[in-house]
PDB file of C-alpha atoms and ligand atoms in Angstrom:
ATOM      1  CA  UNK A  21     -23.026   0.791 -17.980  1.00  0.00           C
ATOM      2  CA  UNK A  22     -26.039   1.081 -15.679  1.00  0.00           C
ATOM      3  CA  UNK A  23     -28.549   0.765 -18.496  1.00  0.00           C
ATOM      4  CA  UNK A  24     -26.698  -2.188 -20.009  1.00  0.00           C
ATOM      5  CA  UNK A  25     -27.096  -4.041 -16.765  1.00  0.00           C
ATOM      6  CA  UNK A  26     -30.757  -3.115 -16.538  1.00  0.00           C
ATOM      7  CA  UNK A  27     -31.228  -4.583 -20.040  1.00  0.00           C
ATOM      8  CA  UNK A  28     -29.371  -7.710 -18.999  1.00  0.00           C
ATOM      9  CA  UNK A  29     -31.540  -7.955 -15.912  1.00  0.00           C
ATOM     10  CA  UNK A  30     -34.713  -7.655 -17.986  1.00  0.00           C
ATOM     11  CA  UNK A  31     -33.416 -10.325 -20.407  1.00  0.00           C
ATOM     12  CA  UNK A  32     -32.777 -12.710 -17.529  1.00  0.00           C
ATOM     13  CA  UNK A  33     -36.128 -11.881 -15.966  1.00  0.00           C
ATOM     14  CA  UNK A  34     -37.814 -12.947 -19.204  1.00  0.00           C
ATOM     15  CA  UNK A  35     -36.323 -16.401 -18.845  1.00  0.00           C
ATOM     16  CA  UNK A  36     -38.103 -16.845 -15.548  1.00  0.00           C
ATOM     17  CA  UNK A  37     -41.363 -15.062 -16.177  1.00  0.00           C
ATOM     18  CA  UNK A  38     -43.660 -16.855 -18.536  1.00  0.00           C
ATOM     19  CA  UNK A  39     -46.415 -14.311 -18.698  1.00  0.00           C
ATOM     20  CA  UNK A  40     -47.959 -11.562 -20.756  1.00  0.00           C
ATOM     21  CA  UNK A  41     -45.978  -8.391 -21.493  1.00  0.00           C
ATOM     22  CA  UNK A  42     -48.061  -6.352 -19.090  1.00  0.00           C
ATOM     23  CA  UNK A  43     -47.409  -8.762 -16.246  1.00  0.00           C
ATOM     24  CA  UNK A  44     -43.739  -8.594 -17.018  1.00  0.00           C
ATOM     25  CA  UNK A  45     -43.879  -4.779 -16.804  1.00  0.00           C
ATOM     26  CA  UNK A  46     -45.483  -4.981 -13.378  1.00  0.00           C
ATOM     27  CA  UNK A  47     -42.799  -7.354 -12.221  1.00  0.00           C
ATOM     28  CA  UNK A  48     -40.033  -5.077 -13.433  1.00  0.00           C
ATOM     29  CA  UNK A  49     -41.697  -2.134 -11.675  1.00  0.00           C
ATOM     30  CA  UNK A  50     -41.834  -4.188  -8.486  1.00  0.00           C
ATOM     31  CA  UNK A  51     -38.126  -4.955  -8.672  1.00  0.00           C
ATOM     32  CA  UNK A  52     -37.218  -1.326  -9.318  1.00  0.00           C
ATOM     33  CA  UNK A  53     -39.349  -0.226  -6.375  1.00  0.00           C
ATOM     34  CA  UNK A  54     -37.784  -2.924  -4.187  1.00  0.00           C
ATOM     35  CA  UNK A  55     -34.330  -1.669  -5.154  1.00  0.00           C
ATOM     36  CA  UNK A  56     -35.267   1.935  -4.435  1.00  0.00           C
ATOM     37  CA  UNK A  57     -36.687   1.131  -0.990  1.00  0.00           C
ATOM     38  CA  UNK A  58     -33.736  -1.138  -0.152  1.00  0.00           C
ATOM     39  CA  UNK A  59     -31.137   1.509  -0.964  1.00  0.00           C
ATOM     40  CA  UNK A  60     -33.155   4.217   0.738  1.00  0.00           C
ATOM     41  CA  UNK A  61     -33.695   2.235   3.979  1.00  0.00           C
ATOM     42  CA  UNK A  62     -30.069   1.109   3.859  1.00  0.00           C
ATOM     43  CA  UNK A  63     -28.935   4.661   4.624  1.00  0.00           C
ATOM     44  CA  UNK A  64     -30.636   4.328   8.042  1.00  0.00           C
ATOM     45  CA  UNK A  65     -30.825   0.579   8.743  1.00  0.00           C
ATOM     46  CA  UNK A  66     -27.999  -1.844   8.029  1.00  0.00           C
ATOM     47  CA  UNK A  67     -29.600  -4.078   5.374  1.00  0.00           C
ATOM     48  CA  UNK A  68     -26.954  -4.765   2.747  1.00  0.00           C
ATOM     49  CA  UNK A  69     -23.293  -4.151   1.954  1.00  0.00           C
ATOM     50  CA  UNK A  70     -24.187  -3.824  -1.723  1.00  0.00           C
ATOM     51  CA  UNK A  71     -24.946  -0.191  -2.423  1.00  0.00           C
ATOM     52  CA  UNK A  72     -24.526   0.083  -6.182  1.00  0.00           C
ATOM     53  CA  UNK A  73     -27.931   0.045  -7.943  1.00  0.00           C
ATOM     54  CA  UNK A  74     -26.518  -2.154 -10.729  1.00  0.00           C
ATOM     55  CA  UNK A  75     -25.118  -4.673  -8.310  1.00  0.00           C
ATOM     56  CA  UNK A  76     -28.449  -4.962  -6.494  1.00  0.00           C
ATOM     57  CA  UNK A  77     -29.996  -6.226  -9.748  1.00  0.00           C
ATOM     58  CA  UNK A  78     -27.392  -8.905 -10.293  1.00  0.00           C
ATOM     59  CA  UNK A  79     -26.064  -9.916  -6.874  1.00  0.00           C
ATOM     60  CA  UNK A  80     -29.348  -9.725  -5.008  1.00  0.00           C
ATOM     61  CA  UNK A  81     -32.221 -10.126  -7.465  1.00  0.00           C
ATOM     62  CA  UNK A  82     -30.791 -12.423 -10.144  1.00  0.00           C
ATOM     63  CA  UNK A  83     -28.793 -14.430  -7.647  1.00  0.00           C
ATOM     64  CA  UNK A  84     -32.015 -15.054  -5.702  1.00  0.00           C
ATOM     65  CA  UNK A  85     -33.862 -16.080  -8.878  1.00  0.00           C
ATOM     66  CA  UNK A  86     -31.116 -18.568  -9.776  1.00  0.00           C
ATOM     67  CA  UNK A  87     -32.882 -20.992  -7.421  1.00  0.00           C
ATOM     68  CA  UNK A  88     -35.515 -21.442 -10.150  1.00  0.00           C
ATOM     69  CA  UNK A  89     -32.922 -23.202 -12.308  1.00  0.00           C
ATOM     70  CA  UNK A  90     -33.064 -26.173  -9.920  1.00  0.00           C
ATOM     71  CA  UNK A  91     -36.570 -25.872  -8.443  1.00  0.00           C
ATOM     72  CA  UNK A  92     -39.685 -24.488 -10.073  1.00  0.00           C
ATOM     73  CA  UNK A  93     -42.937 -26.174  -9.141  1.00  0.00           C
ATOM     74  CA  UNK A  94     -46.388 -24.636  -9.093  1.00  0.00           C
ATOM     75  CA  UNK A  95     -47.784 -23.572  -5.741  1.00  0.00           C
ATOM     76  CA  UNK A  96     -44.634 -24.362  -3.788  1.00  0.00           C
ATOM     77  CA  UNK A  97     -44.531 -23.631  -0.066  1.00  0.00           C
ATOM     78  CA  UNK A  98     -41.125 -22.036   0.533  1.00  0.00           C
ATOM     79  CA  UNK A  99     -39.262 -21.026   3.676  1.00  0.00           C
ATOM     80  CA  UNK A 100     -36.275 -18.657   3.571  1.00  0.00           C
ATOM     81  CA  UNK A 101     -34.157 -18.802   6.747  1.00  0.00           C
ATOM     82  CA  UNK A 102     -32.172 -15.667   7.687  1.00  0.00           C
ATOM     83  CA  UNK A 103     -33.620 -13.751   4.773  1.00  0.00           C
ATOM     84  CA  UNK A 104     -32.089 -10.387   5.801  1.00  0.00           C
ATOM     85  CA  UNK A 105     -33.551  -7.830   3.384  1.00  0.00           C
ATOM     86  CA  UNK A 106     -35.455 -10.644   1.641  1.00  0.00           C
ATOM     87  CA  UNK A 107     -32.920 -12.761  -0.225  1.00  0.00           C
ATOM     88  CA  UNK A 108     -33.660 -15.104  -1.877  1.00  0.00           C
ATOM     89  CA  UNK A 109     -37.322 -15.342  -0.720  1.00  0.00           C
ATOM     90  CA  UNK A 110     -38.792 -12.019  -1.813  1.00  0.00           C
ATOM     91  CA  UNK A 111     -37.544 -11.903  -5.443  1.00  0.00           C
ATOM     92  CA  UNK A 112     -38.845 -15.472  -5.805  1.00  0.00           C
ATOM     93  CA  UNK A 113     -42.239 -14.390  -4.475  1.00  0.00           C
ATOM     94  CA  UNK A 114     -42.331 -11.501  -6.971  1.00  0.00           C
ATOM     95  CA  UNK A 115     -41.880 -13.786  -9.988  1.00  0.00           C
ATOM     96  CA  UNK A 116     -43.869 -16.707  -8.535  1.00  0.00           C
ATOM     97  CA  UNK A 117     -46.940 -14.984  -7.058  1.00  0.00           C
ATOM     98  CA  UNK A 118     -48.704 -18.295  -6.406  1.00  0.00           C
ATOM     99  CA  UNK A 119     -45.987 -19.595  -4.124  1.00  0.00           C
ATOM    100  CA  UNK A 120     -46.567 -19.388  -0.384  1.00  0.00           C
ATOM    101  CA  UNK A 121     -43.488 -17.835   1.139  1.00  0.00           C
ATOM    102  CA  UNK A 122     -42.363 -17.531   4.739  1.00  0.00           C
ATOM    103  CA  UNK A 123     -39.365 -15.370   5.646  1.00  0.00           C
ATOM    104  CA  UNK A 124     -37.571 -15.927   8.949  1.00  0.00           C
ATOM    105  CA  UNK A 125     -35.299 -13.208  10.238  1.00  0.00           C
ATOM    106  CA  UNK A 126     -33.681 -12.752  13.657  1.00  0.00           C
ATOM    107  CA  UNK A 127     -33.153  -8.970  13.453  1.00  0.00           C
ATOM    108  CA  UNK A 128     -36.245  -6.876  14.194  1.00  0.00           C
ATOM    109  CA  UNK A 129     -35.315  -3.892  12.037  1.00  0.00           C
ATOM    110  CA  UNK A 130     -34.929  -6.136   9.006  1.00  0.00           C
ATOM    111  CA  UNK A 131     -38.346  -7.657   9.666  1.00  0.00           C
ATOM    112  CA  UNK A 132     -39.798  -4.125   9.748  1.00  0.00           C
ATOM    113  CA  UNK A 133     -38.253  -3.492   6.330  1.00  0.00           C
ATOM    114  CA  UNK A 134     -39.626  -6.792   4.983  1.00  0.00           C
ATOM    115  CA  UNK A 135     -43.120  -5.948   6.212  1.00  0.00           C
ATOM    116  CA  UNK A 136     -42.865  -2.521   4.618  1.00  0.00           C
ATOM    117  CA  UNK A 137     -41.793  -4.140   1.334  1.00  0.00           C
ATOM    118  CA  UNK A 138     -44.603  -6.721   1.394  1.00  0.00           C
ATOM    119  CA  UNK A 139     -47.126  -3.926   1.920  1.00  0.00           C
ATOM    120  CA  UNK A 140     -45.599  -1.601  -0.644  1.00  0.00           C
ATOM    121  CA  UNK A 141     -45.548  -4.294  -3.329  1.00  0.00           C
ATOM    122  CA  UNK A 142     -48.990  -5.532  -2.219  1.00  0.00           C
ATOM    123  CA  UNK A 143     -47.826  -9.120  -2.090  1.00  0.00           C
ATOM    124  CA  UNK A 144     -50.175 -11.845  -0.832  1.00  0.00           C
ATOM    125  CA  UNK A 145     -49.267 -15.142   0.822  1.00  0.00           C
ATOM    126  CA  UNK A 146     -45.905 -13.992   2.072  1.00  0.00           C
ATOM    127  CA  UNK A 147     -45.182 -13.429   5.753  1.00  0.00           C
ATOM    128  CA  UNK A 148     -42.076 -12.151   7.519  1.00  0.00           C
ATOM    129  CA  UNK A 149     -41.567 -13.718  10.948  1.00  0.00           C
ATOM    130  CA  UNK A 150     -39.271 -12.252  13.585  1.00  0.00           C
ATOM    131  CA  UNK A 151     -37.392 -15.090  15.254  1.00  0.00           C
ATOM    132  CA  UNK A 152     -34.537 -17.536  15.211  1.00  0.00           C
ATOM    133  CA  UNK A 153     -34.743 -20.673  13.099  1.00  0.00           C
ATOM    134  CA  UNK A 154     -33.569 -22.950  15.914  1.00  0.00           C
ATOM    135  CA  UNK A 155     -36.500 -21.813  18.067  1.00  0.00           C
ATOM    136  CA  UNK A 156     -39.195 -21.620  15.389  1.00  0.00           C
ATOM    137  CA  UNK A 157     -38.269 -25.148  14.235  1.00  0.00           C
ATOM    138  CA  UNK A 158     -39.762 -26.640  17.390  1.00  0.00           C
ATOM    139  CA  UNK A 159     -43.218 -25.150  16.741  1.00  0.00           C
ATOM    140  CA  UNK A 160     -45.639 -27.743  15.401  1.00  0.00           C
ATOM    141  CA  UNK A 161     -47.075 -25.352  12.791  1.00  0.00           C
ATOM    142  CA  UNK A 162     -43.714 -25.090  11.010  1.00  0.00           C
ATOM    143  CA  UNK A 163     -42.321 -28.579  11.533  1.00  0.00           C
ATOM    144  CA  UNK A 164     -41.869 -30.724   8.385  1.00  0.00           C
ATOM    145  CA  UNK A 165     -44.270 -28.559   6.440  1.00  0.00           C
ATOM    146  CA  UNK A 166     -42.337 -26.898   3.585  1.00  0.00           C
ATOM    147  CA  UNK A 167     -41.712 -28.130   0.033  1.00  0.00           C
ATOM    148  CA  UNK A 168     -38.528 -26.126  -0.149  1.00  0.00           C
ATOM    149  CA  UNK A 169     -36.314 -24.554   2.481  1.00  0.00           C
ATOM    150  CA  UNK A 170     -33.628 -22.126   1.378  1.00  0.00           C
ATOM    151  CA  UNK A 171     -30.936 -19.876   2.842  1.00  0.00           C
ATOM    152  CA  UNK A 172     -28.162 -17.638   1.561  1.00  0.00           C
ATOM    153  CA  UNK A 173     -25.147 -16.352   3.498  1.00  0.00           C
ATOM    154  CA  UNK A 174     -26.419 -17.336   6.941  1.00  0.00           C
ATOM    155  CA  UNK A 175     -24.125 -20.043   8.333  1.00  0.00           C
ATOM    156  CA  UNK A 176     -21.849 -22.968   7.469  1.00  0.00           C
ATOM    157  CA  UNK A 177     -23.371 -26.057   5.859  1.00  0.00           C
ATOM    158  CA  UNK A 178     -23.655 -28.220   9.013  1.00  0.00           C
ATOM    159  CA  UNK A 179     -25.470 -25.415  10.847  1.00  0.00           C
ATOM    160  CA  UNK A 180     -27.663 -24.612   7.847  1.00  0.00           C
ATOM    161  CA  UNK A 181     -28.696 -28.233   7.489  1.00  0.00           C
ATOM    162  CA  UNK A 182     -29.552 -28.462  11.167  1.00  0.00           C
ATOM    163  CA  UNK A 183     -31.653 -25.284  10.835  1.00  0.00           C
ATOM    164  CA  UNK A 184     -33.349 -26.284   7.583  1.00  0.00           C
ATOM    165  CA  UNK A 185     -34.095 -30.028   7.755  1.00  0.00           C
ATOM    166  CA  UNK A 186     -36.663 -29.836  10.587  1.00  0.00           C
ATOM    167  CA  UNK A 187     -38.856 -27.562   8.442  1.00  0.00           C
ATOM    168  CA  UNK A 188     -38.680 -29.690   5.321  1.00  0.00           C
ATOM    169  CA  UNK A 189     -41.341 -32.266   4.504  1.00  0.00           C
ATOM    170  CA  UNK A 190     -40.180 -35.729   3.492  1.00  0.00           C
ATOM    171  CA  UNK A 191     -39.469 -35.558  -0.238  1.00  0.00           C
ATOM    172  CA  UNK A 192     -38.963 -31.790  -0.037  1.00  0.00           C
ATOM    173  CA  UNK A 193     -35.752 -29.936  -0.932  1.00  0.00           C
ATOM    174  CA  UNK A 194     -33.222 -27.867   0.950  1.00  0.00           C
ATOM    175  CA  UNK A 195     -31.566 -25.456  -1.478  1.00  0.00           C
ATOM    176  CA  UNK A 196     -28.521 -23.580  -0.202  1.00  0.00           C
ATOM    177  CA  UNK A 197     -26.963 -20.709  -2.160  1.00  0.00           C
ATOM    178  CA  UNK A 198     -23.219 -20.796  -1.669  1.00  0.00           C
ATOM    179  CA  UNK A 199     -20.066 -19.162  -2.995  1.00  0.00           C
ATOM    180  CA  UNK A 200     -16.321 -19.874  -2.936  1.00  0.00           C
ATOM    181  CA  UNK A 201     -14.287 -22.886  -1.874  1.00  0.00           C
ATOM    182  CA  UNK A 202     -16.472 -25.378  -0.055  1.00  0.00           C
ATOM    183  CA  UNK A 203     -14.315 -28.524  -0.125  1.00  0.00           C
ATOM    184  CA  UNK A 204     -13.928 -28.956   3.642  1.00  0.00           C
ATOM    185  CA  UNK A 205     -17.374 -27.600   4.496  1.00  0.00           C
ATOM    186  CA  UNK A 206     -19.009 -29.978   2.053  1.00  0.00           C
ATOM    187  CA  UNK A 207     -17.457 -33.059   3.639  1.00  0.00           C
ATOM    188  CA  UNK A 208     -18.822 -31.981   7.027  1.00  0.00           C
ATOM    189  CA  UNK A 209     -22.091 -30.936   5.436  1.00  0.00           C
ATOM    190  CA  UNK A 210     -22.673 -34.379   3.957  1.00  0.00           C
ATOM    191  CA  UNK A 211     -22.118 -36.022   7.331  1.00  0.00           C
ATOM    192  CA  UNK A 212     -24.419 -33.504   9.000  1.00  0.00           C
ATOM    193  CA  UNK A 213     -27.068 -34.183   6.350  1.00  0.00           C
ATOM    194  CA  UNK A 214     -27.137 -37.877   7.268  1.00  0.00           C
ATOM    195  CA  UNK A 215     -27.895 -36.989  10.863  1.00  0.00           C
ATOM    196  CA  UNK A 216     -30.857 -34.798   9.923  1.00  0.00           C
ATOM    197  CA  UNK A 217     -32.315 -37.125   7.269  1.00  0.00           C
ATOM    198  CA  UNK A 218     -31.153 -35.286   4.130  1.00  0.00           C
ATOM    199  CA  UNK A 219     -28.972 -36.303   1.179  1.00  0.00           C
ATOM    200  CA  UNK A 220     -27.081 -34.150  -1.321  1.00  0.00           C
ATOM    201  CA  UNK A 221     -28.839 -34.537  -4.634  1.00  0.00           C
ATOM    202  CA  UNK A 222     -27.296 -31.910  -6.853  1.00  0.00           C
ATOM    203  CA  UNK A 223     -24.536 -29.302  -6.941  1.00  0.00           C
ATOM    204  CA  UNK A 224     -25.140 -26.785  -9.689  1.00  0.00           C
ATOM    205  CA  UNK A 225     -22.863 -23.938 -10.789  1.00  0.00           C
ATOM    206  CA  UNK A 226     -24.490 -20.506 -11.155  1.00  0.00           C
ATOM    207  CA  UNK A 227     -23.097 -17.925 -13.583  1.00  0.00           C
ATOM    208  CA  UNK A 228     -24.421 -14.430 -13.152  1.00  0.00           C
ATOM    209  CA  UNK A 229     -23.820 -11.783 -15.840  1.00  0.00           C
ATOM    210  CA  UNK A 230     -20.251 -10.460 -15.533  1.00  0.00           C
ATOM    211  CA  UNK A 231     -19.392 -12.596 -12.494  1.00  0.00           C
ATOM    212  CA  UNK A 232     -17.280 -15.686 -12.177  1.00  0.00           C
ATOM    213  CA  UNK A 233     -17.119 -16.157  -8.436  1.00  0.00           C
ATOM    214  CA  UNK A 234     -17.895 -19.809  -7.900  1.00  0.00           C
ATOM    215  CA  UNK A 235     -21.549 -19.443  -7.024  1.00  0.00           C
ATOM    216  CA  UNK A 236     -23.464 -22.665  -6.718  1.00  0.00           C
ATOM    217  CA  UNK A 237     -26.688 -24.188  -5.563  1.00  0.00           C
ATOM    218  CA  UNK A 238     -26.536 -27.196  -3.274  1.00  0.00           C
ATOM    219  CA  UNK A 239     -29.752 -29.177  -3.507  1.00  0.00           C
ATOM    220  CA  UNK A 240     -30.502 -31.668  -0.729  1.00  0.00           C
ATOM    221  CA  UNK A 241     -33.430 -34.011  -0.572  1.00  0.00           C
ATOM    222  CA  UNK A 242     -35.152 -34.600   2.757  1.00  0.00           C
ATOM    223  CA  UNK A 243     -35.448 -38.363   2.670  1.00  0.00           C
ATOM    224  CA  UNK A 244     -36.596 -38.998   6.223  1.00  0.00           C
ATOM    225  CA  UNK A 245     -38.237 -36.917   8.905  1.00  0.00           C
ATOM    226  CA  UNK A 246     -35.619 -34.978  10.796  1.00  0.00           C
ATOM    227  CA  UNK A 247     -35.216 -36.415  14.350  1.00  0.00           C
ATOM    228  CA  UNK A 248     -37.012 -34.357  16.980  1.00  0.00           C
ATOM    229  CA  UNK A 249     -33.891 -33.367  18.901  1.00  0.00           C
ATOM    230  CA  UNK A 250     -32.799 -31.095  16.024  1.00  0.00           C
ATOM    231  CA  UNK A 251     -32.150 -28.269  15.869  1.00  0.00           C
ATOM    232  CA  UNK A 252     -30.303 -28.082  19.167  1.00  0.00           C
ATOM    233  CA  UNK A 253     -30.054 -24.703  20.889  1.00  0.00           C
ATOM    234  CA  UNK A 254     -27.642 -22.141  19.449  1.00  0.00           C
ATOM    235  CA  UNK A 255     -25.002 -22.773  22.113  1.00  0.00           C
ATOM    236  CA  UNK A 256     -24.894 -26.528  21.520  1.00  0.00           C
ATOM    237  CA  UNK A 257     -24.779 -26.023  17.757  1.00  0.00           C
ATOM    238  CA  UNK A 258     -21.840 -23.633  18.003  1.00  0.00           C
ATOM    239  CA  UNK A 259     -19.961 -25.843  20.453  1.00  0.00           C
ATOM    240  CA  UNK A 260     -20.410 -29.084  18.573  1.00  0.00           C
ATOM    241  CA  UNK A 261     -21.426 -28.603  14.930  1.00  0.00           C
ATOM    242  CA  UNK A 262     -22.938 -31.671  13.269  1.00  0.00           C
ATOM    243  CA  UNK A 263     -20.646 -33.664  11.024  1.00  0.00           C
ATOM    244  CA  UNK A 264     -17.428 -32.910  12.903  1.00  0.00           C
ATOM    245  CA  UNK A 265     -14.996 -35.765  13.097  1.00  0.00           C
ATOM    246  CA  UNK A 266     -14.494 -36.916  16.608  1.00  0.00           C
TER     247      UNK A 266
HETATM  248  N1  SAH B  14     -30.073 -14.100   3.239  1.00  0.00           N
HETATM  249  C1  SAH B  14     -29.757 -12.694   3.184  1.00  0.00           C
HETATM  250  C2  SAH B  14     -29.142 -12.167   4.484  1.00  0.00           C
HETATM  251  C3  SAH B  14     -27.800 -12.762   4.820  1.00  0.00           C
HETATM  252  S1  SAH B  14     -27.126 -12.083   6.316  1.00  0.00           S
HETATM  253  C4  SAH B  14     -28.850 -12.417   1.999  1.00  0.00           C
HETATM  254  O1  SAH B  14     -28.295 -13.346   1.438  1.00  0.00           O
HETATM  255  O2  SAH B  14     -28.685 -11.243   1.642  1.00  0.00           O
HETATM  256  C5  SAH B  14     -27.652 -13.308   7.492  1.00  0.00           C
HETATM  257  C6  SAH B  14     -28.998 -12.984   8.087  1.00  0.00           C
HETATM  258  O3  SAH B  14     -29.470 -14.118   8.787  1.00  0.00           O
HETATM  259  C7  SAH B  14     -28.951 -11.829   9.071  1.00  0.00           C
HETATM  260  O4  SAH B  14     -29.940 -10.900   8.724  1.00  0.00           O
HETATM  261  C8  SAH B  14     -29.249 -12.480  10.423  1.00  0.00           C
HETATM  262  O5  SAH B  14     -30.007 -11.653  11.278  1.00  0.00           O
HETATM  263  C9  SAH B  14     -30.034 -13.718  10.013  1.00  0.00           C
HETATM  264  N2  SAH B  14     -29.873 -14.875  10.896  1.00  0.00           N
HETATM  265  C10 SAH B  14     -28.707 -15.398  11.353  1.00  0.00           C
HETATM  266  N3  SAH B  14     -28.943 -16.495  12.107  1.00  0.00           N
HETATM  267  C11 SAH B  14     -30.291 -16.656  12.132  1.00  0.00           C
HETATM  268  C12 SAH B  14     -31.162 -17.619  12.760  1.00  0.00           C
HETATM  269  N4  SAH B  14     -30.659 -18.599  13.502  1.00  0.00           N
HETATM  270  N5  SAH B  14     -32.486 -17.504  12.558  1.00  0.00           N
HETATM  271  C13 SAH B  14     -32.990 -16.499  11.796  1.00  0.00           C
HETATM  272  N6  SAH B  14     -32.220 -15.560  11.193  1.00  0.00           N
HETATM  273  C14 SAH B  14     -30.892 -15.640  11.356  1.00  0.00           C
END
């Protein structure tokens, strides 16, 4: 069972990695090392609820790489908000070494893990930043400067859009990895998007090997600069989420 899934993982990896065999081997080694460190650290630091080695391959690594099915441009500058143990940003960095990747994470211990992983895998042009998106978004160096902003399992759509849009350049994409029934959330999300200058462009189903759990990628285009007042502080966001009907 375990080896079958490893084979499946390698098959899927091949779809994303257009490179020589030796490069592909290095990439596989990097993923296996990442998995080993993740499960090892997870016994001491709360990093993930997924503890089966097979599931890490599919639900963390492949799920992260699914973003490439809707966005895959050379030299992209990507921001991952609330990356946790690195998802989806770090797997993307492993298979797209030329991308510039920034990982934002509010929990210090997770940032320590990310820094350990970046060092262990000797990755360049990827930085883990300890902080909250709603605060970092008001720093000039990060404002409107990313080609793609992503997040998985961090907040509801209105909150995610308010976090993400300020970082996105005009013409850039916000790609949110979601799961389950979104009907209500999507209505609010679309209204929130209008307020922050983004528009839903695509809604793509994701099928991972052996799973049929309604995963999808919501792709938003940043059509206008996000107004300066966003994101509001955490309290205001929680009290009055964007896109709520009054
Ligand atoms: N994206 C990862 C982690 C999801 S858990 C994955 O899919 O596996 C959500 C993570 O987001 C937590 O690690 C939490 O610390 C972080 N987080 C929540 N709100 C945040 C914020 N406003 N800014 C930065 N990180 C945040």
